[in-house]
PDB file of C-alpha atoms in Angstrom:
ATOM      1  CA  UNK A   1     -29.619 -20.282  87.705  1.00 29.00           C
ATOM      2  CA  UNK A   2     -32.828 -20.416  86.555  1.00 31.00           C
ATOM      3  CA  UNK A   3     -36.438 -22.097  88.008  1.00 33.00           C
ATOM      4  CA  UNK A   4     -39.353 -23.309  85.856  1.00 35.00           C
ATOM      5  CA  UNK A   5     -42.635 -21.096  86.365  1.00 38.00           C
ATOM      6  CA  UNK A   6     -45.122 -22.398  87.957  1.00 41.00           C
ATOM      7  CA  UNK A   7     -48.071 -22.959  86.062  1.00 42.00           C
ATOM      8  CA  UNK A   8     -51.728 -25.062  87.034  1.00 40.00           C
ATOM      9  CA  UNK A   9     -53.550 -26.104  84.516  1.00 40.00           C
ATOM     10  CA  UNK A  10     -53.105 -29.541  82.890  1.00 42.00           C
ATOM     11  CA  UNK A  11     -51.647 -28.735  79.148  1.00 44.00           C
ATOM     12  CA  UNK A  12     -48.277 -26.953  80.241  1.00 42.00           C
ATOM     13  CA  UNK A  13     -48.138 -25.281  76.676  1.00 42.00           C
ATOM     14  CA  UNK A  14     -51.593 -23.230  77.510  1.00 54.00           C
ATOM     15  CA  UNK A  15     -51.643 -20.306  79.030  1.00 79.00           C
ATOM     16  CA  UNK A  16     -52.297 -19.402  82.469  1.00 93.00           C
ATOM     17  CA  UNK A  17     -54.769 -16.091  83.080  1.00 97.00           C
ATOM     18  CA  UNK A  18     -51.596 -13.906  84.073  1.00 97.00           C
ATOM     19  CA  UNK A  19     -49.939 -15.024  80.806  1.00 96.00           C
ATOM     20  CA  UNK A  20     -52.120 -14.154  78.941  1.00 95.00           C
ATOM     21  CA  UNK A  21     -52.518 -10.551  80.954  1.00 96.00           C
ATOM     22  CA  UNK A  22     -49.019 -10.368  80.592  1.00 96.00           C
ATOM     23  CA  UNK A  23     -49.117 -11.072  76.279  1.00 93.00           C
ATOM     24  CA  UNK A  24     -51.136  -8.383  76.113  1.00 91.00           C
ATOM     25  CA  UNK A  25     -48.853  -5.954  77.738  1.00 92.00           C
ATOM     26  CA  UNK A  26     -47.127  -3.129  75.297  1.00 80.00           C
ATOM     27  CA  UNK A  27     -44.812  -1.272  77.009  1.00 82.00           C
ATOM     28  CA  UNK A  28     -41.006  -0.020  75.851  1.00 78.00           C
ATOM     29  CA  UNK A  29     -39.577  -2.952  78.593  1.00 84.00           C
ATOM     30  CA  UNK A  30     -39.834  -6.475  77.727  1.00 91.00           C
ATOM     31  CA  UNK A  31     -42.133  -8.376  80.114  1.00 94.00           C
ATOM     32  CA  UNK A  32     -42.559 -11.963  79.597  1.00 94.00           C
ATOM     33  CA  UNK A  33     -44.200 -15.065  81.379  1.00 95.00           C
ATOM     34  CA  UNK A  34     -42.200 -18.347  81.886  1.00 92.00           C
ATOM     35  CA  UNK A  35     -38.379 -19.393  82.762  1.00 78.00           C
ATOM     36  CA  UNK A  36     -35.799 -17.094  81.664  1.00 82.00           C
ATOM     37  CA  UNK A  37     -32.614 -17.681  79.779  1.00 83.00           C
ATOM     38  CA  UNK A  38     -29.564 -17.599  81.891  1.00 86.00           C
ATOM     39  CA  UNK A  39     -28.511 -13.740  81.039  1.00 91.00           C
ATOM     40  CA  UNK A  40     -31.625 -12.804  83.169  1.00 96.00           C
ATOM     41  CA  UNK A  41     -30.666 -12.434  87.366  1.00 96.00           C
ATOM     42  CA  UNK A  42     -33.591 -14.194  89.771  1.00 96.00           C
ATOM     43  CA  UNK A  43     -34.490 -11.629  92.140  1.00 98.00           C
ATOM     44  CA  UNK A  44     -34.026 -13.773  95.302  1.00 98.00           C
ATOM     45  CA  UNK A  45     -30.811 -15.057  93.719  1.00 97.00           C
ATOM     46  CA  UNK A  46     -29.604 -11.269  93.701  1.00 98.00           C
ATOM     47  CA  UNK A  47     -31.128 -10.363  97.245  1.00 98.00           C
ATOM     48  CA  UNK A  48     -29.148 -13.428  98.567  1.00 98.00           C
ATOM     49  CA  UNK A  49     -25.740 -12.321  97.477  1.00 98.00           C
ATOM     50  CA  UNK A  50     -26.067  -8.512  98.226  1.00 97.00           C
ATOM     51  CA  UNK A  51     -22.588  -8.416  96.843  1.00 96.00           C
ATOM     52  CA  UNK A  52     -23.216  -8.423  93.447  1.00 97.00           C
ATOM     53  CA  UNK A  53     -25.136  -5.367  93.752  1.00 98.00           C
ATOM     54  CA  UNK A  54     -21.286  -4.375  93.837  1.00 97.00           C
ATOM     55  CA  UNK A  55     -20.659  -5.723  90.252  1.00 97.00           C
ATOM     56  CA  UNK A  56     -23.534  -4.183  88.847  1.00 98.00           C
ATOM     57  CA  UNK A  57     -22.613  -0.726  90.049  1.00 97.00           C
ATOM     58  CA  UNK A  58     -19.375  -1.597  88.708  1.00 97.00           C
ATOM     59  CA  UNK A  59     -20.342  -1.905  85.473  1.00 97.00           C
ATOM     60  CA  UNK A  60     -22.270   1.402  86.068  1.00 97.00           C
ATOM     61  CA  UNK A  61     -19.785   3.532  87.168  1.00 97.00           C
ATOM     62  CA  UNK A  62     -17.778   2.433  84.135  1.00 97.00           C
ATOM     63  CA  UNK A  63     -20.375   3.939  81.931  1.00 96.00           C
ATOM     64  CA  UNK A  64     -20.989   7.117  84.209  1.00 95.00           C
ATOM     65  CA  UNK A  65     -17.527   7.790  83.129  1.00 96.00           C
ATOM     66  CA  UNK A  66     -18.055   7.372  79.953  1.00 95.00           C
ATOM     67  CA  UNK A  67     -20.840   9.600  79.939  1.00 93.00           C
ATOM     68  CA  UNK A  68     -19.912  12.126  82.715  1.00 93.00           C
ATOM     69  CA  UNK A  69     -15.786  11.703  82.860  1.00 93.00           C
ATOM     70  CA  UNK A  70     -16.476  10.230  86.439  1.00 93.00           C
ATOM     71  CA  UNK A  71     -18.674   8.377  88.599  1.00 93.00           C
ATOM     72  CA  UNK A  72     -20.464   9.283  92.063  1.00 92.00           C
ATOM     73  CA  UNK A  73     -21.144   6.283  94.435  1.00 94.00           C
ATOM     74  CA  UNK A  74     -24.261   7.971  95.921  1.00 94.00           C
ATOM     75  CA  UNK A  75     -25.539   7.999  92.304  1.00 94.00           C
ATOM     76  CA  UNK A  76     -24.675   4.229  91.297  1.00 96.00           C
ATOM     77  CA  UNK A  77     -26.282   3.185  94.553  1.00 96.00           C
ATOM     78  CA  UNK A  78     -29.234   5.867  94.083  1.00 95.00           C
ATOM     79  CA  UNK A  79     -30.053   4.249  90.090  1.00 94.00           C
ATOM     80  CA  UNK A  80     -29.533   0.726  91.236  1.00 97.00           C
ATOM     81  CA  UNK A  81     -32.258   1.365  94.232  1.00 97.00           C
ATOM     82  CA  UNK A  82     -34.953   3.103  91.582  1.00 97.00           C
ATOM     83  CA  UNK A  83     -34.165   0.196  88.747  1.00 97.00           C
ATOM     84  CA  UNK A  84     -34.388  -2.776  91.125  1.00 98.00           C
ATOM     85  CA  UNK A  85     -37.899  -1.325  92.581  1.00 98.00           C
ATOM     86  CA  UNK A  86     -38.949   0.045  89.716  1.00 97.00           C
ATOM     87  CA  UNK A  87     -39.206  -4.151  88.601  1.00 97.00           C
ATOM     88  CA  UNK A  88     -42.673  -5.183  90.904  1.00 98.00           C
ATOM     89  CA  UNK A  89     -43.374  -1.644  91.296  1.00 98.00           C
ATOM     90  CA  UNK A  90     -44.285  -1.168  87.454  1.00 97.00           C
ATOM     91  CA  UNK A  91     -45.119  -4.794  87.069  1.00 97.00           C
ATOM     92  CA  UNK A  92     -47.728  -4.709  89.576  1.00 98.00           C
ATOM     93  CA  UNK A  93     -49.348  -1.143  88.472  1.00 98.00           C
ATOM     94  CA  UNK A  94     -49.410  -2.636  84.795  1.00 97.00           C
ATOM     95  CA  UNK A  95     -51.374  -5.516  85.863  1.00 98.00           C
ATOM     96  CA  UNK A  96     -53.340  -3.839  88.507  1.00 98.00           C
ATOM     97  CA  UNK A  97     -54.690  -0.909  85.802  1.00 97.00           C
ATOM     98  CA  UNK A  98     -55.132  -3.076  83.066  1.00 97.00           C
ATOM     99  CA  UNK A  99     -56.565  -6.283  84.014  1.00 97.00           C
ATOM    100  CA  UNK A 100     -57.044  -5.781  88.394  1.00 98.00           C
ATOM    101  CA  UNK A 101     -54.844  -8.549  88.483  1.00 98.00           C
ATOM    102  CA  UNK A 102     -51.595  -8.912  91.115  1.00 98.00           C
ATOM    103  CA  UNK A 103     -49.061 -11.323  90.729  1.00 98.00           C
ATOM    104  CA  UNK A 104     -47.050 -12.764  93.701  1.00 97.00           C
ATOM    105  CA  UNK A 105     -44.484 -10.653  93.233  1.00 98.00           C
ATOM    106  CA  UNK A 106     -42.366 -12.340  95.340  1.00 98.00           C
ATOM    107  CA  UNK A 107     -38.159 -12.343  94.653  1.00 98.00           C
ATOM    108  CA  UNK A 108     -38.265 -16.287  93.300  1.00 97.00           C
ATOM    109  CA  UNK A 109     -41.108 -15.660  91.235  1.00 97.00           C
ATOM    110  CA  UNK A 110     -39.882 -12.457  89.398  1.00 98.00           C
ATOM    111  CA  UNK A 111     -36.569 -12.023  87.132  1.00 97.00           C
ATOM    112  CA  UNK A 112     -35.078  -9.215  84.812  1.00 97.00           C
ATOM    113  CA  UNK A 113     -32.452  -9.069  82.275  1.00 96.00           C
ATOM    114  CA  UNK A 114     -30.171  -5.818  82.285  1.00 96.00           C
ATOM    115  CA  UNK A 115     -29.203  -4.365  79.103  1.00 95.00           C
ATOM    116  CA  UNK A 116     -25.756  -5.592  77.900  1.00 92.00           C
ATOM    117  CA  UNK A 117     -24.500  -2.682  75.797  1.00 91.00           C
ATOM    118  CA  UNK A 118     -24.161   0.403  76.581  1.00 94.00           C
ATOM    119  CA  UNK A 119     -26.242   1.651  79.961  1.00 96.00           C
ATOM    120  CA  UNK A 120     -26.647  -0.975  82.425  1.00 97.00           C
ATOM    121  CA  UNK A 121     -30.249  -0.611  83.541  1.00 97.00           C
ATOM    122  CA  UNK A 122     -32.720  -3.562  83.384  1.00 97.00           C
ATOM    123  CA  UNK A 123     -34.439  -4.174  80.066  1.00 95.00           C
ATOM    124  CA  UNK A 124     -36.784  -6.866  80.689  1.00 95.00           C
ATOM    125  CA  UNK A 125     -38.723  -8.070  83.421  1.00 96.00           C
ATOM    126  CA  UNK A 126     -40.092 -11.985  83.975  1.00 96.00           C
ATOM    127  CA  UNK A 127     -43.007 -13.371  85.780  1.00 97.00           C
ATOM    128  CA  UNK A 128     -41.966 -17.115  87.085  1.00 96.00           C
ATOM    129  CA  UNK A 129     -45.619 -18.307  89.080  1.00 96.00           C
ATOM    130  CA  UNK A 130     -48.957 -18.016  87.664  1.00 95.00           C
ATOM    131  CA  UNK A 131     -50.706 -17.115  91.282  1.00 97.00           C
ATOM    132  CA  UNK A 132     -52.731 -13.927  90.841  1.00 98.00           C
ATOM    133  CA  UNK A 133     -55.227 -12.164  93.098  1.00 98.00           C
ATOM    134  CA  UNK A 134     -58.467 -10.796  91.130  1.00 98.00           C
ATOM    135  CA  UNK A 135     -61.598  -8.901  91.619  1.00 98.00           C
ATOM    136  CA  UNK A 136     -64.803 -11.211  92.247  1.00 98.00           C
ATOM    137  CA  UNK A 137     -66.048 -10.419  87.969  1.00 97.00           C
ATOM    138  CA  UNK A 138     -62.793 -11.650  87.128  1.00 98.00           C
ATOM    139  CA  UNK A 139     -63.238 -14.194  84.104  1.00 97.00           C
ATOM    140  CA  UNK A 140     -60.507 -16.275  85.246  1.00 97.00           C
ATOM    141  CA  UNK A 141     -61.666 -15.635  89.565  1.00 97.00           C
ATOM    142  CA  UNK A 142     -62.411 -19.804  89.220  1.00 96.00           C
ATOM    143  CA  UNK A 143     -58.915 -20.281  88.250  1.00 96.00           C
ATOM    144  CA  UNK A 144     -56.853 -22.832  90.412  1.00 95.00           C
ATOM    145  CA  UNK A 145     -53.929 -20.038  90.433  1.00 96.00           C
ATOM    146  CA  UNK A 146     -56.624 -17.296  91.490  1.00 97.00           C
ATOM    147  CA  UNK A 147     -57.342 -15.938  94.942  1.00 98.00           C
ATOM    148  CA  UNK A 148     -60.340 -13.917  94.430  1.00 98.00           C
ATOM    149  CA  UNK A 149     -60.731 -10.549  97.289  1.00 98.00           C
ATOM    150  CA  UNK A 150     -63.761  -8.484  97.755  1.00 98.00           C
ATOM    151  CA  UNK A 151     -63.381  -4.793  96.230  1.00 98.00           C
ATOM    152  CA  UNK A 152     -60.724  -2.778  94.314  1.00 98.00           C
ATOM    153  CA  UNK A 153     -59.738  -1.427  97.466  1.00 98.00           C
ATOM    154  CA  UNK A 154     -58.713  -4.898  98.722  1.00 98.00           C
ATOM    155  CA  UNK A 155     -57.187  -5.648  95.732  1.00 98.00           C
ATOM    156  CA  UNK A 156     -54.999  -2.549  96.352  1.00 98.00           C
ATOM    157  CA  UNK A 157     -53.798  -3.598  99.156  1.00 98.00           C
ATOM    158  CA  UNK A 158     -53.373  -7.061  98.130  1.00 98.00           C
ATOM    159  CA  UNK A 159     -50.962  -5.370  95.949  1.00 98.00           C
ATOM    160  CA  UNK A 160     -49.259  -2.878  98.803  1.00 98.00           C
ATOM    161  CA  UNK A 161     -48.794  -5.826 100.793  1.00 98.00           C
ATOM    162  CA  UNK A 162     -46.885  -8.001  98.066  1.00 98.00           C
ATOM    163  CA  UNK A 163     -45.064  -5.579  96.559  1.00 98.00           C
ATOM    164  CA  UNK A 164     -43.905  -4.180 100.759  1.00 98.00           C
ATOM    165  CA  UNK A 165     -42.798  -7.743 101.487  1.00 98.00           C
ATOM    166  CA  UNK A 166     -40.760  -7.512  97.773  1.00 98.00           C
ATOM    167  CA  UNK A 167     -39.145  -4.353  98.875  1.00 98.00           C
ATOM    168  CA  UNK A 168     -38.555  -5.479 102.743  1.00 98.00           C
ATOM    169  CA  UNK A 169     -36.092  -7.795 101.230  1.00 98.00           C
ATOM    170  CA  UNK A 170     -34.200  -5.301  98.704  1.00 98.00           C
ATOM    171  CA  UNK A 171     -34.036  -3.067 101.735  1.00 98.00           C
ATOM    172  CA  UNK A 172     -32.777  -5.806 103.705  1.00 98.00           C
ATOM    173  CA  UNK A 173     -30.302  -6.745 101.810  1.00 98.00           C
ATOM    174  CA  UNK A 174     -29.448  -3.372  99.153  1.00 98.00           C
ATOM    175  CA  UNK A 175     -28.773  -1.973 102.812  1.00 97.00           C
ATOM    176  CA  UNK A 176     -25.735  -4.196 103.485  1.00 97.00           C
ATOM    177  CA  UNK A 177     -23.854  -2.989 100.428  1.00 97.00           C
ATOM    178  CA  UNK A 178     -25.185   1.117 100.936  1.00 96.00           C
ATOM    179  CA  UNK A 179     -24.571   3.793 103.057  1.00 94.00           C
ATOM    180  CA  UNK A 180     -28.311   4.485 102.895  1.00 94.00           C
ATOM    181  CA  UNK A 181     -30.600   4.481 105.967  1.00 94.00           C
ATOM    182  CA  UNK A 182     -34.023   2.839 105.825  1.00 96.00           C
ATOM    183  CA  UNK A 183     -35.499   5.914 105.536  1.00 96.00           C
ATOM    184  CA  UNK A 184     -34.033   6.444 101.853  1.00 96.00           C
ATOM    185  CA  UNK A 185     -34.541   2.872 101.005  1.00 98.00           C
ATOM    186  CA  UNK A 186     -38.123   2.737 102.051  1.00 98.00           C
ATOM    187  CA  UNK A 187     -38.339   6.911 100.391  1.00 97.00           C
ATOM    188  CA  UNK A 188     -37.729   4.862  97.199  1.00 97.00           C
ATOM    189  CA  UNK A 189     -39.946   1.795  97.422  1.00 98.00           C
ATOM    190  CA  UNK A 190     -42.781   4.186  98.505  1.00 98.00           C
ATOM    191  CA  UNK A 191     -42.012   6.430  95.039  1.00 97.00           C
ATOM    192  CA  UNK A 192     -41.594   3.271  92.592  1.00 97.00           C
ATOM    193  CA  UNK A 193     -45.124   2.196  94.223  1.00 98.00           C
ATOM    194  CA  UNK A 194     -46.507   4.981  93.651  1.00 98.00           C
ATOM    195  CA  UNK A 195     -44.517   5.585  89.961  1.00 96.00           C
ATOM    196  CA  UNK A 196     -45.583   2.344  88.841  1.00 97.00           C
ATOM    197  CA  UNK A 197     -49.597   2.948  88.762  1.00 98.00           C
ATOM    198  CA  UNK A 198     -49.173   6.094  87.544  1.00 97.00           C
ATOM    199  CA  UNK A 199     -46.638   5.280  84.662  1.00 96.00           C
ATOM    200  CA  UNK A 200     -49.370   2.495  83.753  1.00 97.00           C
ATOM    201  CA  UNK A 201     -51.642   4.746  83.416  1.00 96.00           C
ATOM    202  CA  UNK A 202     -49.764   6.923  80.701  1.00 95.00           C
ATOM    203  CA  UNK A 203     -48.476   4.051  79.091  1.00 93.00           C
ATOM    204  CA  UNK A 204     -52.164   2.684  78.178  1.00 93.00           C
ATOM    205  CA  UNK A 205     -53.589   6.451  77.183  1.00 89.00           C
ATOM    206  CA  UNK A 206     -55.620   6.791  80.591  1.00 94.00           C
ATOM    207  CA  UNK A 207     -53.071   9.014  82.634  1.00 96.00           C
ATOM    208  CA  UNK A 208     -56.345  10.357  84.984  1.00 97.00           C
ATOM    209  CA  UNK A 209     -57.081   6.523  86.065  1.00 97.00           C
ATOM    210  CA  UNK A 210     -53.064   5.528  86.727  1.00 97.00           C
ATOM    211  CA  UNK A 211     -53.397   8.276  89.092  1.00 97.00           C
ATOM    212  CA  UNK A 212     -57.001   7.262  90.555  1.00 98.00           C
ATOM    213  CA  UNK A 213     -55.349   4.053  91.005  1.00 98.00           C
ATOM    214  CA  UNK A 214     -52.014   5.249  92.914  1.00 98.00           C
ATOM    215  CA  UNK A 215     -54.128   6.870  95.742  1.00 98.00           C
ATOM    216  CA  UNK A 216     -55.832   4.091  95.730  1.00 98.00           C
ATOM    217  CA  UNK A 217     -52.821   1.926  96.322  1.00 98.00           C
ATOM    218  CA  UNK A 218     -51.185   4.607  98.740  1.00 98.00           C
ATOM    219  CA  UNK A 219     -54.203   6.327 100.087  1.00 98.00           C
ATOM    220  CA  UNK A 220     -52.587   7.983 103.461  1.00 97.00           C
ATOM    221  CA  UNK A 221     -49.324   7.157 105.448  1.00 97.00           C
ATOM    222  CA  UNK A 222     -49.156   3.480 105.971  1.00 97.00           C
ATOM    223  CA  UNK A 223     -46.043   2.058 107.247  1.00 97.00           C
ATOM    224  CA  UNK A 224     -44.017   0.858 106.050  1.00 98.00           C
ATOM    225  CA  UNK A 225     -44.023   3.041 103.579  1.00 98.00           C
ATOM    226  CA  UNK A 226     -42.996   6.961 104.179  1.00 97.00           C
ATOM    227  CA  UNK A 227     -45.775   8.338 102.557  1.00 97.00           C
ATOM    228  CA  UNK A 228     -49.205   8.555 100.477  1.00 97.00           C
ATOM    229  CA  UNK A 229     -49.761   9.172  97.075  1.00 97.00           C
ATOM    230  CA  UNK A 230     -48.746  12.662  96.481  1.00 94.00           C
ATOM    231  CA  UNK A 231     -49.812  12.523  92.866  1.00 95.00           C
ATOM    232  CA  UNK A 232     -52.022  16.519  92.069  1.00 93.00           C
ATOM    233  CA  UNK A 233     -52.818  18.058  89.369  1.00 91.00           C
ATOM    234  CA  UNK A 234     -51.265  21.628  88.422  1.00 88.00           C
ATOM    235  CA  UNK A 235     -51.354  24.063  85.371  1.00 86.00           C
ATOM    236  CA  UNK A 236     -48.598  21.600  83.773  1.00 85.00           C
ATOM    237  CA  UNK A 237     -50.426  18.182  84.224  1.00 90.00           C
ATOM    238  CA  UNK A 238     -50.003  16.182  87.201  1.00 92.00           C
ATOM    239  CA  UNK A 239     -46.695  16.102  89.165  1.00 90.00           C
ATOM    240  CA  UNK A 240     -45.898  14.401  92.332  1.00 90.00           C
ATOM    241  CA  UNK A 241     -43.777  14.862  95.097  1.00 87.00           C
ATOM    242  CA  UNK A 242     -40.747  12.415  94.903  1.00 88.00           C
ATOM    243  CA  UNK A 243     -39.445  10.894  98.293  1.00 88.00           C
ATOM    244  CA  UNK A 244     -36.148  10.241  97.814  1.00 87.00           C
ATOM    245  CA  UNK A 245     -33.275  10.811  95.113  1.00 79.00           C
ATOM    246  CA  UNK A 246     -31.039   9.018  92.925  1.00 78.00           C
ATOM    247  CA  UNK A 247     -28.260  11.246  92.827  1.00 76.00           C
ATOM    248  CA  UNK A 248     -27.908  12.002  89.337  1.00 80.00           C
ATOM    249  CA  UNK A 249     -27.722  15.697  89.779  1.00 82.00           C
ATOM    250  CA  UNK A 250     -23.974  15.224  91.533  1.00 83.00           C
ATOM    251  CA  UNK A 251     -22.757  13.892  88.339  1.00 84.00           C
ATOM    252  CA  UNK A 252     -20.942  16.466  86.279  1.00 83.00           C
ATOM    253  CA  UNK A 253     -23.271  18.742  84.142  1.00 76.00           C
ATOM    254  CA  UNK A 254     -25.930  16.490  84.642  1.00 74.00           C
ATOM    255  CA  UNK A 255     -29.283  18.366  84.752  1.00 75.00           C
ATOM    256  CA  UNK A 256     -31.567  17.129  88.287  1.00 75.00           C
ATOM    257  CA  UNK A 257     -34.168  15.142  88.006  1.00 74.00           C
ATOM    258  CA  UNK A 258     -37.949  16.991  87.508  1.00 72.00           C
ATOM    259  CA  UNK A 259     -39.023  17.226  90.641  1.00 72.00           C
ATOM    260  CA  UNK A 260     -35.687  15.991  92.783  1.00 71.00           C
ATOM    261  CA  UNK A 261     -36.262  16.245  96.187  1.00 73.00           C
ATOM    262  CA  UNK A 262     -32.564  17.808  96.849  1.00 64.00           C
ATOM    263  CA  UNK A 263     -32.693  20.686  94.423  1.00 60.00           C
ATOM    264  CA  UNK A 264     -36.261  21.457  94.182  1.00 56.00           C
ATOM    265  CA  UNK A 265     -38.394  23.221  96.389  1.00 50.00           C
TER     266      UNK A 265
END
């Protein structure tokens, strides 16, 4: 199934201020504005049939073994849970650190495509609704689809509160097909929120601002998310200090993750 973005101005075939944010976007994922084809899963398509988070660790475990000689359920359900919020968590620090721009990010207005050969992780990420928030110096603030806030700091939480309501419903429904408590679900969202604005950062050569802009985002303990922004700078370059844990370190001669919150102290 797919649904038609949203767009406001007149001439369909123009493009919308968070299109055009969006073309500009580099990254090693594909991120596109408009309808996808019908090998990309709508988010509140997925979310509404929690069961087919089933298939897709399926098809997971299938290549774990052919990776690792066996699979782990902890670990299909602990990549599924990073790739799924990794989708508006990096979407939303992309736009928010290199235009101050947040999309909906609501589960009908956001798709991804997972890669069909060979690991089954998402590849591509779509945005379906041209609605953005913006800073007041926005050049598009007059925009029909714009809903201009006062400061950076509201925009921040503009973006908190978007990308929360996104994750309420993966937790809501991820959590039906899991043995994971909220607590681990909500460990995650708060580390792909926090991951997201600091991988934008990297990815567009200012790593110092990415990180500026994740304690913005997460500046203390605010529910419902499990933490702030542990993000601090050591004699190696800045390192965090993840939340929760995907599991991969229970595969079979499978190094942990830097940083995993099971194995490192």
């Amino acid at each position: 199934m797919t649904v038609p973005a949203r767009v406001s101005q007149q001439n369909p075939r123009a493009l919308t201020p968070l299109a055009e944010s969006i073309a500009r976007l580099q990254t090693g994922t594909e991120i596109v504005f408009g309808t996808p084809s019908e090998d990309w899963t709508i988010c509140s398509d997925l979310l509404a049939e929690p069961t087919r988070f089933d298939l897709w660790r399926k098809d997971l475990a299938e290549w774990m073994v052919e990776q690792y000689g066996e699979s782990d359920d902890r670990a299909t359900a602990g990549y599924i849970m990073g790739w799924y919020l990794h989708q508006p968590g990096y979407l939303a620090g992309l736009l928010f650190h290199t235009a101050r721009r947040v999309p909906t990010l609501k589960p009908s207005d956001m798709a991804f495509r997972i890669n069909p050969t060979g690991r089954p992780h998402p590849d591509g990420t779509a945005v379906m609704c041209d609605e953005f928030a913006c800073l007041p110096d926005d050049p598009a603030s007059n925009h029909p689809a714009a809903t201009v806030v006062a400061n950076e700091a509201a925009l921040a939480a503009v973006l908190r509160a978007r990308y929360a309501a996104h994750a309420a419903q993966f937790v809501a429904s991820f959590g039906q097909v899991v043995r994971f408590g909220r607590r681990q679900l909500w460990a995650a969202a708060t580390d792909m929120l926090e991951y997201g604005a600091w991988a934008a950062g990297r990815q567009f050569g200012d790593e110092n601002a990415g990180v500026t802009d994740a304690a913005m985002i997460l500046p203390e303990k605010l529910e419902p998310f499990v933490a702030a922004s542990s993000l601090h700078f050591t004699d190696e370059g800045w390192k965090r200090k993840r939340n929760s844990c995907c599991f991969h370190y229970v595969l079979p001669d499978a190094e942990p993750c830097t940083a995993c919150p099971r194995t490192c102290k």
